[in-house]
GROMACS .gro file of C-alpha atoms in nm:
model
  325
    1UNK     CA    1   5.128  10.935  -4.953
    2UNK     CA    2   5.143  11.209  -4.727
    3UNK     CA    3   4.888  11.052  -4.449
    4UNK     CA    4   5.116  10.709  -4.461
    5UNK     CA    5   5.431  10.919  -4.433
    6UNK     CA    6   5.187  11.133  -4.136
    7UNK     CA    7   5.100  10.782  -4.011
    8UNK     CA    8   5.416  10.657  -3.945
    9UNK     CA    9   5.544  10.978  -3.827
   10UNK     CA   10   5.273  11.012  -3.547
   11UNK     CA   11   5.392  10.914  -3.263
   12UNK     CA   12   5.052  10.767  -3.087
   13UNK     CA   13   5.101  10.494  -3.397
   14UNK     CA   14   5.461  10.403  -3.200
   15UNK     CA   15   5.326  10.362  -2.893
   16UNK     CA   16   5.005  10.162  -3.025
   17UNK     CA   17   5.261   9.917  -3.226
   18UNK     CA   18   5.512   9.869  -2.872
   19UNK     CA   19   5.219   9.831  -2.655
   20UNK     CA   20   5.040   9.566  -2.903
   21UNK     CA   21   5.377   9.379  -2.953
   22UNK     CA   22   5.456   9.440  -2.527
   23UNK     CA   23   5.119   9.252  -2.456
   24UNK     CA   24   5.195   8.962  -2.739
   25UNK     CA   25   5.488   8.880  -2.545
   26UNK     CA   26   5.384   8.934  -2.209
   27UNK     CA   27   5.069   8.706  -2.298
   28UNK     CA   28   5.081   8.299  -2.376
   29UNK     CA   29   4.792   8.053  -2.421
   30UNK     CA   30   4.973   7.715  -2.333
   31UNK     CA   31   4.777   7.447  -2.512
   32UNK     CA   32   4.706   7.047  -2.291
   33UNK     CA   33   4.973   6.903  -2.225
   34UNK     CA   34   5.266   7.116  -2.291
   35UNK     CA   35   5.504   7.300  -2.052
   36UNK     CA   36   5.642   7.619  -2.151
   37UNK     CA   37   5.999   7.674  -1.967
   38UNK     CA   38   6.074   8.003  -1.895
   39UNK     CA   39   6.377   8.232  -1.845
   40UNK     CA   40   6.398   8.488  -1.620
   41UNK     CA   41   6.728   8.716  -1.700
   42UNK     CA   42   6.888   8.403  -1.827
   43UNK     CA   43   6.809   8.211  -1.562
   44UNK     CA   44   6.483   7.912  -1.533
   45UNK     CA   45   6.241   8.064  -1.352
   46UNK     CA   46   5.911   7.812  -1.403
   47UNK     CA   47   5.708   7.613  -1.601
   48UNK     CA   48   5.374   7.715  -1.778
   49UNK     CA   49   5.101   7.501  -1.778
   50UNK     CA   50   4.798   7.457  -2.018
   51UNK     CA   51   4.558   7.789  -2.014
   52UNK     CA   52   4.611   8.130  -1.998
   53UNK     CA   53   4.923   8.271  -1.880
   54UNK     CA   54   5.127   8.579  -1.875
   55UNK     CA   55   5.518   8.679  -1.846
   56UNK     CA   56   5.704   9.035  -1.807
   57UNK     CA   57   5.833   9.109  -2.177
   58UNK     CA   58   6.193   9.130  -2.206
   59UNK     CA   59   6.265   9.034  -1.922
   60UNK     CA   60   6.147   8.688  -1.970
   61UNK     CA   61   6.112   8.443  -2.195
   62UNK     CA   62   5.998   8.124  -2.320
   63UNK     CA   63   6.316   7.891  -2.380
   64UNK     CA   64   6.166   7.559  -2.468
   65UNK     CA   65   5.804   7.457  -2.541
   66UNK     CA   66   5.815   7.085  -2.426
   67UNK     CA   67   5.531   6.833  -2.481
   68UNK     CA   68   5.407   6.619  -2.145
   69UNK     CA   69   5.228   6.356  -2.354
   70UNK     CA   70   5.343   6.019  -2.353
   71UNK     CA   71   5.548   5.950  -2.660
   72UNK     CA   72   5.719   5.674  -2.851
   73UNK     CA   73   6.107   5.614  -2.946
   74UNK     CA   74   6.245   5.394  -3.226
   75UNK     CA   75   6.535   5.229  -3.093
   76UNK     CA   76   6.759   5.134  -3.385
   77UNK     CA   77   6.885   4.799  -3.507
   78UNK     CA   78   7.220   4.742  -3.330
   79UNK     CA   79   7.480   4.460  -3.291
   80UNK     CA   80   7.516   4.313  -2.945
   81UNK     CA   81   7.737   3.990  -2.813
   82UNK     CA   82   7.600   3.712  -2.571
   83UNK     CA   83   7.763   3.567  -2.272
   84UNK     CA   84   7.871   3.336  -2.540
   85UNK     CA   85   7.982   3.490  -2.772
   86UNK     CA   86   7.711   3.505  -3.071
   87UNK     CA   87   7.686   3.903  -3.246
   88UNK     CA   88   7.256   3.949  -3.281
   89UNK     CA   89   7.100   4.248  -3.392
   90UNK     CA   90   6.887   4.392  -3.167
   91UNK     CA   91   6.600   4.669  -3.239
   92UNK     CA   92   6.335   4.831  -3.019
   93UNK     CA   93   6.092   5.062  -2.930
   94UNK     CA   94   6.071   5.279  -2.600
   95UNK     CA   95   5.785   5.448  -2.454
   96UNK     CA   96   5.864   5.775  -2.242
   97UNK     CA   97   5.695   6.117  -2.112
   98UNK     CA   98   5.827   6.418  -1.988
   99UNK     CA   99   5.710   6.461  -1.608
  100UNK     CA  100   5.974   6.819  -1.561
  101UNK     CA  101   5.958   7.006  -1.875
  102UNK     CA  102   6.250   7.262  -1.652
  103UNK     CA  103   6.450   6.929  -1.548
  104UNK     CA  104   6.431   6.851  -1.954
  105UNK     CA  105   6.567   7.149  -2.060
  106UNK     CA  106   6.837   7.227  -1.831
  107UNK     CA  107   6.963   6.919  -1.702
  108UNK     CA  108   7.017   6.752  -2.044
  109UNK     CA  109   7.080   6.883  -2.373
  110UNK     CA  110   6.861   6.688  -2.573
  111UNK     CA  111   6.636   6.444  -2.365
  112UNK     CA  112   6.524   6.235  -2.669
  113UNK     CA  113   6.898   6.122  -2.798
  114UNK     CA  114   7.010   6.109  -2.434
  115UNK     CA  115   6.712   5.858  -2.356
  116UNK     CA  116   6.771   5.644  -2.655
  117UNK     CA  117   7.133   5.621  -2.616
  118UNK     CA  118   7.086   5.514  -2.309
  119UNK     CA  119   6.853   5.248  -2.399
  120UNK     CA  120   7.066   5.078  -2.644
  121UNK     CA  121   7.372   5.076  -2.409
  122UNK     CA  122   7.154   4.896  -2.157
  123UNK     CA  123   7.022   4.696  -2.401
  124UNK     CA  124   7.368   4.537  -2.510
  125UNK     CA  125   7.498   4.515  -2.095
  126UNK     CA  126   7.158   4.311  -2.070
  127UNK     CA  127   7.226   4.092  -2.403
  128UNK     CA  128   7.586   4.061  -2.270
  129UNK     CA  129   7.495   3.886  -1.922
  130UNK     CA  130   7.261   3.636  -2.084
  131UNK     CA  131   7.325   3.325  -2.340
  132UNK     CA  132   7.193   3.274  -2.681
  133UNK     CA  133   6.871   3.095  -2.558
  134UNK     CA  134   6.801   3.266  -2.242
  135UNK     CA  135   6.757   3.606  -2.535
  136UNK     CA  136   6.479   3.424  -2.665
  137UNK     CA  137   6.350   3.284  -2.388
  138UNK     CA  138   6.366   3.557  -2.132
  139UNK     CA  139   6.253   3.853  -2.372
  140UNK     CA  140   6.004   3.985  -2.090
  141UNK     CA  141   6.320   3.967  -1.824
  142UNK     CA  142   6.543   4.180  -2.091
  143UNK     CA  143   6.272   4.437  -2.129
  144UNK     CA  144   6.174   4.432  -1.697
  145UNK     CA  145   6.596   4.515  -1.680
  146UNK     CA  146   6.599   4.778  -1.900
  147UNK     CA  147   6.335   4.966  -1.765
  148UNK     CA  148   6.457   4.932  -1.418
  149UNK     CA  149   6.820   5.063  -1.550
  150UNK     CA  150   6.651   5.357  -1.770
  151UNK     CA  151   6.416   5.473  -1.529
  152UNK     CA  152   6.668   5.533  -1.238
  153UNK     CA  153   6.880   5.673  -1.515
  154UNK     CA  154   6.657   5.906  -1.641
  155UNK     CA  155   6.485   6.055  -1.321
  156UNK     CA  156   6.745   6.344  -1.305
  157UNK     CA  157   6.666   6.441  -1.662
  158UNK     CA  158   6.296   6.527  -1.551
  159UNK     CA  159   6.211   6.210  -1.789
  160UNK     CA  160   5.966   5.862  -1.700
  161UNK     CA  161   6.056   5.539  -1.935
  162UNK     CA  162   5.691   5.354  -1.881
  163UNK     CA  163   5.769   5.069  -2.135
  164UNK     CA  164   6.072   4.892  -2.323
  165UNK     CA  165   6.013   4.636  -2.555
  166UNK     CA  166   6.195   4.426  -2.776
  167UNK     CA  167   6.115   4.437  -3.152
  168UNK     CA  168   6.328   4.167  -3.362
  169UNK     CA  169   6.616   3.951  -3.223
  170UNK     CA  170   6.865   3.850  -3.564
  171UNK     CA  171   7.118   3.614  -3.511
  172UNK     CA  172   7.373   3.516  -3.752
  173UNK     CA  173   7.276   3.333  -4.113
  174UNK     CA  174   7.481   3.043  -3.922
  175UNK     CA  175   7.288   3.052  -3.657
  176UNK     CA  176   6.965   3.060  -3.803
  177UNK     CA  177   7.045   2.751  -4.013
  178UNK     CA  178   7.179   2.567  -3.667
  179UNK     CA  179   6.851   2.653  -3.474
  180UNK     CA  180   6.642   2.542  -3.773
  181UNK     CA  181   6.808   2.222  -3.758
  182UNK     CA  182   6.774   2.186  -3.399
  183UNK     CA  183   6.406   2.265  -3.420
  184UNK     CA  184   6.376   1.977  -3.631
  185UNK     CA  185   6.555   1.777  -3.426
  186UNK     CA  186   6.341   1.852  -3.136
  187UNK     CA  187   6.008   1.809  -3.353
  188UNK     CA  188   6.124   1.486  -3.462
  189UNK     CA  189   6.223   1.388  -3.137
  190UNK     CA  190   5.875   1.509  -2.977
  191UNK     CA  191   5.688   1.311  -3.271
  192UNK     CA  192   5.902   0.978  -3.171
  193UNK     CA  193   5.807   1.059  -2.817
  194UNK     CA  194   5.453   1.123  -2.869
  195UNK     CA  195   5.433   0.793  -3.088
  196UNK     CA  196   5.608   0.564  -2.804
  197UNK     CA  197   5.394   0.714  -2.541
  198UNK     CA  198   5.128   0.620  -2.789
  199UNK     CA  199   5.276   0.248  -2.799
  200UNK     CA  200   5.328   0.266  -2.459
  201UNK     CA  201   4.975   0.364  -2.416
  202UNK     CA  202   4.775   0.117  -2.627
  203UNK     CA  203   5.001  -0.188  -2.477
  204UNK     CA  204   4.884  -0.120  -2.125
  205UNK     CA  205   4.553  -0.032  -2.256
  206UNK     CA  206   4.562  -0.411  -2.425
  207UNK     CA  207   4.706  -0.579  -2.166
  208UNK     CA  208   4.456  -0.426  -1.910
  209UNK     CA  209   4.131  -0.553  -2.158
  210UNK     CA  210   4.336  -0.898  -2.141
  211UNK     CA  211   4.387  -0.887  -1.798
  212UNK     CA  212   4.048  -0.794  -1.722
  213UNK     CA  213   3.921  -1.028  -1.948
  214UNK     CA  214   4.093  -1.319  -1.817
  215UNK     CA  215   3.936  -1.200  -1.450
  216UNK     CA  216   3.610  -1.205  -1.600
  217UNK     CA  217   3.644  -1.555  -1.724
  218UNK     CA  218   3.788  -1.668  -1.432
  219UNK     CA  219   3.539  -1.550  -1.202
  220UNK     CA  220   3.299  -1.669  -1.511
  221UNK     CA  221   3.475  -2.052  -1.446
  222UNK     CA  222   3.456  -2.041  -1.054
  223UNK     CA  223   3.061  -1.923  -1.070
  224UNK     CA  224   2.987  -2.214  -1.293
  225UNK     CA  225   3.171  -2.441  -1.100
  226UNK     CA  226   3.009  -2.355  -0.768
  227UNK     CA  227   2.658  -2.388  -0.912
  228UNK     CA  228   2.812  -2.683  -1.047
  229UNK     CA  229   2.866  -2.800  -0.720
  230UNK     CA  230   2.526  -2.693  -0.547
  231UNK     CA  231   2.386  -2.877  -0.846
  232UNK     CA  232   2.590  -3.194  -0.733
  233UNK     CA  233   2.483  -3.114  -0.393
  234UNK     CA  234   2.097  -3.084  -0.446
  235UNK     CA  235   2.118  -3.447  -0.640
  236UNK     CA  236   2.300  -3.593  -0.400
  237UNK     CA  237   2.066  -3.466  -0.124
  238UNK     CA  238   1.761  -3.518  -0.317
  239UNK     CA  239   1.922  -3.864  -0.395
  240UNK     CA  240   1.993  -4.002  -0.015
  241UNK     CA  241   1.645  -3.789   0.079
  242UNK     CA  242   1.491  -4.061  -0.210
  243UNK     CA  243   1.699  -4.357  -0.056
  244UNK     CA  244   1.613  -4.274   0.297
  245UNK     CA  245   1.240  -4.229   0.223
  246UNK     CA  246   1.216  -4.590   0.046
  247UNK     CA  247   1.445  -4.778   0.325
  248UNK     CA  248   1.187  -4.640   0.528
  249UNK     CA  249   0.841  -4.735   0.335
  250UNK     CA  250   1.070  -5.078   0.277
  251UNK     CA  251   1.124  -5.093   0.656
  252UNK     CA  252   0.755  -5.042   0.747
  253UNK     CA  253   0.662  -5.265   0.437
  254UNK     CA  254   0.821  -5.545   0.642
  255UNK     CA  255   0.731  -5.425   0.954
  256UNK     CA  256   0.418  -5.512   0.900
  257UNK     CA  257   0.420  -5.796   0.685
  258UNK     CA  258   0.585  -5.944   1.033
  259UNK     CA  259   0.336  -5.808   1.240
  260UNK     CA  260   0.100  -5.998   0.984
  261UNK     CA  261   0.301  -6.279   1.012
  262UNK     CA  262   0.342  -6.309   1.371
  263UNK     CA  263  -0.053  -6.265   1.385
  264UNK     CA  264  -0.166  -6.533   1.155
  265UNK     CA  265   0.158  -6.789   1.320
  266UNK     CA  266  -0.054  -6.715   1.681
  267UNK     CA  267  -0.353  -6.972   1.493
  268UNK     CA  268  -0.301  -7.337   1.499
  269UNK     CA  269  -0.328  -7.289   1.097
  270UNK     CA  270  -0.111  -7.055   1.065
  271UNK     CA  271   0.144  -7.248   1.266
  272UNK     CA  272   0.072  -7.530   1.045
  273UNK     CA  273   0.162  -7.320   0.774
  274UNK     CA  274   0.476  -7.204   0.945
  275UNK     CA  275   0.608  -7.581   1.013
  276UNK     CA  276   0.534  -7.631   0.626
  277UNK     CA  277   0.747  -7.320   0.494
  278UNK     CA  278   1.016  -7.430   0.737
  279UNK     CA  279   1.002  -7.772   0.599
  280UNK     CA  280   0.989  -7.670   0.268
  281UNK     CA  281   1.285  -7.403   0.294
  282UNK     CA  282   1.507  -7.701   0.455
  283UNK     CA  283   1.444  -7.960   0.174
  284UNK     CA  284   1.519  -7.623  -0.068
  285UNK     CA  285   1.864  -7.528   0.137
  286UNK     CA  286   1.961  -7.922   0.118
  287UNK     CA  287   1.877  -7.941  -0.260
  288UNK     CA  288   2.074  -7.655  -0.352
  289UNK     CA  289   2.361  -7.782  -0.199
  290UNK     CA  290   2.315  -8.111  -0.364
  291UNK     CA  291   2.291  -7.930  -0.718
  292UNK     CA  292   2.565  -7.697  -0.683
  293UNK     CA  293   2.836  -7.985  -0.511
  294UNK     CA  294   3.004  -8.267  -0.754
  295UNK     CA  295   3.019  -8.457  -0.380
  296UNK     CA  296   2.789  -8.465  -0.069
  297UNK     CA  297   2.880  -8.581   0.257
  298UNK     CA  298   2.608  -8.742   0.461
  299UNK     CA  299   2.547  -8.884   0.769
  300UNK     CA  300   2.258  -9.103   0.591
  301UNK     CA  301   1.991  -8.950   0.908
  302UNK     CA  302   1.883  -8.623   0.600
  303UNK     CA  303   1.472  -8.718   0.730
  304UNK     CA  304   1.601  -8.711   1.084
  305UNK     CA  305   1.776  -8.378   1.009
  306UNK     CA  306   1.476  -8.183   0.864
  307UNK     CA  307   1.277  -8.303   1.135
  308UNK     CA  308   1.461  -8.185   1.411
  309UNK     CA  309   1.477  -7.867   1.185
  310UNK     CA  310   1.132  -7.836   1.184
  311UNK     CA  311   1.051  -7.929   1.523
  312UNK     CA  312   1.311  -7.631   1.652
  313UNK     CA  313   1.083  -7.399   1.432
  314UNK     CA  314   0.796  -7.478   1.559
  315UNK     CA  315   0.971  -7.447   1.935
  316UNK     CA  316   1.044  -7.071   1.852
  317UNK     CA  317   0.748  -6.994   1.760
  318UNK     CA  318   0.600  -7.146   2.065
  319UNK     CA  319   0.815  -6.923   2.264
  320UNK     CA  320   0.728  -6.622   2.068
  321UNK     CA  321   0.341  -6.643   2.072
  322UNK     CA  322   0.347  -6.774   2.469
  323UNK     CA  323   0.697  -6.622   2.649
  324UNK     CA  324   0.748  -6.705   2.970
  325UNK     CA  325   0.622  -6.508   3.285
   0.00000   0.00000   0.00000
């Protein structure tokens, strides 16, 4: 007892005890990313950052230990009207940092309400400018205006919004039941669409196979008619090429027969013979005309007649085998 009463009565244990307590106040160890704001007399005199770091005791102090990493803010359900006139609930999350940990704790009182008070106001002034289905649609254009709003807002506050976004959009029960019904409507309606474009489709896919099927037997009908027609045209050349060629062997046939002829009627026999054809073809020719006429007129001289037939015969062919120089 009496060296703790001696203890605390020494006065080198006093001094110890206000010089160990002088230097834990004097010294800090700020930790990453936090800002230590300190007060000189009252008044903000700077920020500590991360390390080692040391104040005057009692006359300053740290007044707000503020963290620099990026955090996250729960924006809370809240009602909101459209341009026309439909109440949704609205919810949210924000994402923030604190770039001025001095700006953060003097300019504002409490950076974290102010912030997300200011995000649902500018929430419901962007749900108010917009229709029912432009809120649904345009999610990413809600979110780009609130962070444009907030982070001009916030810049004096020593605060950066680096994200908005959107959690849940509720609209009325009513609501709800009307846009399930028109989401119906429109997949029915796409189904009926997508089944007449499917009509649509197979009748012009039909009509083409016809179309190019009746091309194809058309041009089918034309080929066989034009080899058809060079058939015909062969024959018919092969034909006149056969008639031409035996008029011809015909022609020479009696060519020379008459070139025998004439020979053999150049001999007094064979002009014998000649007189006795001619003779016999008259008394044929006046026969026939007997035989195939009920009545014959005569001039009673028929000898008479085939002889002067048969004595012109032989003049011709006097005057063919010896013609006149």
């Amino acid at each position: 007892m009496d060296f703790a009463a001696s203890l605390i009565s020494s006065p080198l244990v006093w001094v110890t005890v206000i010089v160990l307590f002088t230097l834990k106040k004097g010294i800090y160890f700020v930790p990453q990313n936090r800002g230590y704001v300190i007060y000189t007399l009252g008044k903000y005199d700077k920020t500590l950052g991360a390390g080692l770091n040391f104040i005057i005791p009692f006359v300053q102090s740290v007044a707000a230990d503020r963290n620099l990493k990026e955090q996250s803010l729960d924006i809370a359900s809240q009602s909101a009207i459209t341009k026309d006139n439909i109440s949704l609930d609205i919810d949210g999350i924000l994402f923030m940092k604190v770039t001025d940990a001095g700006a953060a704790t003097n300019n504002v009182t409490d950076y974290k309400m102010a912030v997300t008070q200011l995000a649902m106001t500018t929430m419901r002034n962007a749900i108010g400018s917009m229709e029912l289905d432009e809120c649904f649609q345009s999610r990413d254009t809600i979110n780009a205006t609130i962070l444009a709003a907030m982070t001009e807002a916030t810049q004096p506050w020593g605060v950066m919004v680096t994200r908005y976004e959107i959690k849940d959009i509720s609209p009325p029960q009513s609501i709800r039941e009307d846009m399930e019904k028109q989401m119906t409507a429109e997949r029915e309606k796409r189904s009926v669409i997508l089944t007449a474009e499917g009509v649509k489709t197979a009748a012009i896919t039909e009509a083409e196979g016809q179309k190019q099927a009746r091309v194809l037997d058309a041009e089918a009908a034309k080929m066989e008619q034009v080899l058809a027609a060079e058939a015909d045209k062969e024959a018919q050349v092969l034909e006149a090429t056969g008639k031409a060629e035996a008029i011809r062997l015909v022609a020479i046939a009696e060519a020379e027969a008459l070139e025998k002829v004439g020979q053999a009627a150049a001999t007094n026999e064979g002009q014998k013979a000649v007189v006795l054809s001619i003779a016999q073809d008259a008394i044929a020719a006046h026969k026939a005309i007997a035989d195939q006429s009920t009545l014959v007129l005569s001039d009673g001289k028929t000898g008479d007649n085939i002889s002067n037939t048969v004595a012109q015969a032989i003049a011709v062919s006097n005057a063919i085998n010896h013609p006149q120089v």
